[in-house]
Every structure is written in C-alpha cells, then in structure tokens.
Amino acid sequence: MTLEPLNAPTPGLLGDLAYIQWYVNSGGTENDFYFNSGTAYVRRPNGPVQLYPLPATETQTVEYKDAMNQIQNTQQNNLNFSFAPLIGVVALIGIGTGALVISRKGKVG
C-alpha cells in the first residue's frame, strides 16, 4: 500500500505518513519509529531503515527496498496463513446450514 501526501505539506507530517505506511505494510508488527535531524527511521532487527526522506544513496535505497520487500512478503504469508482456518470454518458453517435447510424441507410445519 502506498499513501499519497496530498494533505501533508510539512516534512514532519510527511515523516508521519511514511511511518503509517510502513506500519500498515508490516501488518502492525514494525512500530519502533524515530526522528533524527528531520529524518524518519524504523528500527529493525538488522538495524535502522530510513523512511523519510527516501534514501539518497544507493546503499540506503537497496536497504529500504529489501526491508520493504521483506515486510510485504511477511505480511502476505501472514494473510495466507490466517485465512486458511477462516475458510475452513466458513465451509463448515455453510455445510451445516445446507444440511439444516435440507432436513427442514421434508417437515410440514
């Protein structure tokens, strides 16, 4: 997900927007953010990643993109995992409801 800075005219608000985007894309798992001299960062297990302004050096850009891919892949895996039990429960409810409807059709009320 990408947030657009339409109503964030100041660097502080743009940094906050970068935090929110990172937080949402990580599924809420990465939430240790901080500012240093107007630059926004997230603390990660392998060290901080600059979020705002977007990294200027090639090394920082690679770190940012790798970290973003990692949180998006983790989030995607979490979504796939968490939906599997839900799909099973919905299927069981559907089967149970269908059986109940079929058994009630034969009864005169």
PDB file of C-alpha atoms in Angstrom:
ATOM      1  CA  MET A   1       0.000   0.000   0.000  1.00  0.00           C
ATOM      2  CA  THR A   2       1.217   3.485  -0.807  1.00  0.00           C
ATOM      3  CA  LEU A   3      -0.149   6.621   0.840  1.00  0.00           C
ATOM      4  CA  GLU A   4      -0.255   9.869  -1.118  1.00  0.00           C
ATOM      5  CA  PRO A   5       0.968  13.054   0.634  1.00  0.00           C
ATOM      6  CA  LEU A   6      -1.936  15.214  -0.562  1.00  0.00           C
ATOM      7  CA  ASN A   7      -2.613  16.882   2.795  1.00  0.00           C
ATOM      8  CA  ALA A   8       0.823  16.592   4.377  1.00  0.00           C
ATOM      9  CA  PRO A   9       2.574  19.856   3.486  1.00  0.00           C
ATOM     10  CA  THR A  10       5.366  19.764   6.094  1.00  0.00           C
ATOM     11  CA  PRO A  11       8.350  17.406   6.472  1.00  0.00           C
ATOM     12  CA  GLY A  12       7.114  16.315   9.912  1.00  0.00           C
ATOM     13  CA  LEU A  13       3.776  15.234   8.501  1.00  0.00           C
ATOM     14  CA  LEU A  14       5.472  13.533   5.560  1.00  0.00           C
ATOM     15  CA  GLY A  15       7.609  11.582   8.033  1.00  0.00           C
ATOM     16  CA  ASP A  16       4.464  10.596   9.942  1.00  0.00           C
ATOM     17  CA  LEU A  17       2.888   9.483   6.674  1.00  0.00           C
ATOM     18  CA  ALA A  18       5.971   7.312   5.993  1.00  0.00           C
ATOM     19  CA  TYR A  19       5.583   5.777   9.480  1.00  0.00           C
ATOM     20  CA  ILE A  20       1.918   4.980   8.908  1.00  0.00           C
ATOM     21  CA  GLN A  21       2.611   3.435   5.514  1.00  0.00           C
ATOM     22  CA  TRP A  22       5.410   1.272   6.929  1.00  0.00           C
ATOM     23  CA  TYR A  23       3.282   0.253   9.933  1.00  0.00           C
ATOM     24  CA  VAL A  24       0.345  -0.783   7.745  1.00  0.00           C
ATOM     25  CA  ASN A  25       2.524  -2.621   5.217  1.00  0.00           C
ATOM     26  CA  SER A  26       4.170  -4.561   8.050  1.00  0.00           C
ATOM     27  CA  GLY A  27       0.776  -5.607   9.411  1.00  0.00           C
ATOM     28  CA  GLY A  28       1.431  -3.557  12.532  1.00  0.00           C
ATOM     29  CA  THR A  29       4.448  -5.637  13.520  1.00  0.00           C
ATOM     30  CA  GLU A  30       7.053  -2.921  12.930  1.00  0.00           C
ATOM     31  CA  ASN A  31       6.281   0.053  15.138  1.00  0.00           C
ATOM     32  CA  ASP A  32       9.576   1.354  16.534  1.00  0.00           C
ATOM     33  CA  PHE A  33       9.902   4.678  14.689  1.00  0.00           C
ATOM     34  CA  TYR A  34      12.021   7.717  15.456  1.00  0.00           C
ATOM     35  CA  PHE A  35      13.235  11.030  14.022  1.00  0.00           C
ATOM     36  CA  ASN A  36      16.847  12.200  13.923  1.00  0.00           C
ATOM     37  CA  SER A  37      17.568  15.659  12.481  1.00  0.00           C
ATOM     38  CA  GLY A  38      14.385  15.659  10.396  1.00  0.00           C
ATOM     39  CA  THR A  39      14.938  12.142   9.048  1.00  0.00           C
ATOM     40  CA  ALA A  40      12.427   9.405   9.875  1.00  0.00           C
ATOM     41  CA  TYR A  41      13.595   5.861  10.635  1.00  0.00           C
ATOM     42  CA  VAL A  42      12.216   2.492  11.671  1.00  0.00           C
ATOM     43  CA  ARG A  43      14.285   0.271  13.954  1.00  0.00           C
ATOM     44  CA  ARG A  44      14.562  -3.243  12.533  1.00  0.00           C
ATOM     45  CA  PRO A  45      16.387  -6.370  13.727  1.00  0.00           C
ATOM     46  CA  ASN A  46      19.263  -5.747  11.281  1.00  0.00           C
ATOM     47  CA  GLY A  47      19.482  -2.025  12.022  1.00  0.00           C
ATOM     48  CA  PRO A  48      17.518   1.128  11.222  1.00  0.00           C
ATOM     49  CA  VAL A  49      15.974   1.852   7.826  1.00  0.00           C
ATOM     50  CA  GLN A  50      15.460   5.408   6.626  1.00  0.00           C
ATOM     51  CA  LEU A  51      11.821   6.065   5.709  1.00  0.00           C
ATOM     52  CA  TYR A  52      11.744   9.813   5.066  1.00  0.00           C
ATOM     53  CA  PRO A  53      13.088  11.460   3.091  1.00  0.00           C
ATOM     54  CA  LEU A  54      13.525   8.498   0.825  1.00  0.00           C
ATOM     55  CA  PRO A  55      17.124   7.296   0.892  1.00  0.00           C
ATOM     56  CA  ALA A  56      19.531   9.220  -1.320  1.00  0.00           C
ATOM     57  CA  THR A  57      22.457   6.816  -1.540  1.00  0.00           C
ATOM     58  CA  GLU A  58      22.432   3.561  -3.474  1.00  0.00           C
ATOM     59  CA  THR A  59      23.217   1.537  -0.340  1.00  0.00           C
ATOM     60  CA  GLN A  60      20.344   3.128   1.618  1.00  0.00           C
ATOM     61  CA  THR A  61      17.981   2.624  -1.325  1.00  0.00           C
ATOM     62  CA  VAL A  62      18.864  -1.086  -1.507  1.00  0.00           C
ATOM     63  CA  GLU A  63      18.362  -1.424   2.273  1.00  0.00           C
ATOM     64  CA  TYR A  64      14.983   0.338   2.034  1.00  0.00           C
ATOM     65  CA  LYS A  65      13.769  -1.811  -0.884  1.00  0.00           C
ATOM     66  CA  ASP A  66      14.982  -5.040   0.737  1.00  0.00           C
ATOM     67  CA  ALA A  67      13.263  -4.145   4.014  1.00  0.00           C
ATOM     68  CA  MET A  68      10.039  -3.176   2.206  1.00  0.00           C
ATOM     69  CA  ASN A  69      10.039  -6.457   0.261  1.00  0.00           C
ATOM     70  CA  GLN A  70      10.645  -8.362   3.479  1.00  0.00           C
ATOM     71  CA  ILE A  71       7.711  -6.795   5.344  1.00  0.00           C
ATOM     72  CA  GLN A  72       5.410  -7.196   2.343  1.00  0.00           C
ATOM     73  CA  ASN A  73       6.364 -10.876   1.953  1.00  0.00           C
ATOM     74  CA  THR A  74       5.906 -11.457   5.678  1.00  0.00           C
ATOM     75  CA  GLN A  75       2.532  -9.715   5.589  1.00  0.00           C
ATOM     76  CA  GLN A  76       1.449 -11.777   2.563  1.00  0.00           C
ATOM     77  CA  ASN A  77       2.493 -15.018   4.290  1.00  0.00           C
ATOM     78  CA  ASN A  78       0.621 -13.975   7.439  1.00  0.00           C
ATOM     79  CA  LEU A  79      -2.520 -13.249   5.411  1.00  0.00           C
ATOM     80  CA  ASN A  80      -2.322 -16.595   3.611  1.00  0.00           C
ATOM     81  CA  PHE A  81      -1.829 -18.433   6.890  1.00  0.00           C
ATOM     82  CA  SER A  82      -4.544 -16.645   8.818  1.00  0.00           C
ATOM     83  CA  PHE A  83      -7.186 -17.073   6.115  1.00  0.00           C
ATOM     84  CA  ALA A  84      -6.804 -20.863   5.898  1.00  0.00           C
ATOM     85  CA  PRO A  85      -8.597 -21.629   9.215  1.00  0.00           C
ATOM     86  CA  LEU A  86     -11.230 -18.994   8.466  1.00  0.00           C
ATOM     87  CA  ILE A  87     -12.039 -20.589   5.113  1.00  0.00           C
ATOM     88  CA  GLY A  88     -12.426 -23.967   6.852  1.00  0.00           C
ATOM     89  CA  VAL A  89     -14.807 -22.531   9.457  1.00  0.00           C
ATOM     90  CA  VAL A  90     -16.897 -20.776   6.793  1.00  0.00           C
ATOM     91  CA  ALA A  91     -17.087 -24.007   4.794  1.00  0.00           C
ATOM     92  CA  LEU A  92     -18.252 -25.960   7.856  1.00  0.00           C
ATOM     93  CA  ILE A  93     -20.900 -23.354   8.640  1.00  0.00           C
ATOM     94  CA  GLY A  94     -22.084 -23.496   5.022  1.00  0.00           C
ATOM     95  CA  ILE A  95     -22.285 -27.288   5.063  1.00  0.00           C
ATOM     96  CA  GLY A  96     -24.132 -27.268   8.403  1.00  0.00           C
ATOM     97  CA  THR A  97     -26.600 -24.632   7.222  1.00  0.00           C
ATOM     98  CA  GLY A  98     -27.191 -26.534   3.979  1.00  0.00           C
ATOM     99  CA  ALA A  99     -27.871 -29.755   5.881  1.00  0.00           C
ATOM    100  CA  LEU A 100     -30.304 -27.959   8.204  1.00  0.00           C
ATOM    101  CA  VAL A 101     -32.220 -26.459   5.273  1.00  0.00           C
ATOM    102  CA  ILE A 102     -32.441 -29.830   3.545  1.00  0.00           C
ATOM    103  CA  SER A 103     -33.684 -31.578   6.709  1.00  0.00           C
ATOM    104  CA  ARG A 104     -36.344 -28.863   7.311  1.00  0.00           C
ATOM    105  CA  LYS A 105     -37.750 -29.094   3.764  1.00  0.00           C
ATOM    106  CA  GLY A 106     -39.205 -32.525   4.450  1.00  0.00           C
ATOM    107  CA  LYS A 107     -41.152 -31.390   7.559  1.00  0.00           C
ATOM    108  CA  VAL A 108     -44.597 -29.864   7.437  1.00  0.00           C
ATOM    109  CA  GLY A 109     -44.910 -27.120   9.940  1.00  0.00           C
TER     110      GLY A 109
END
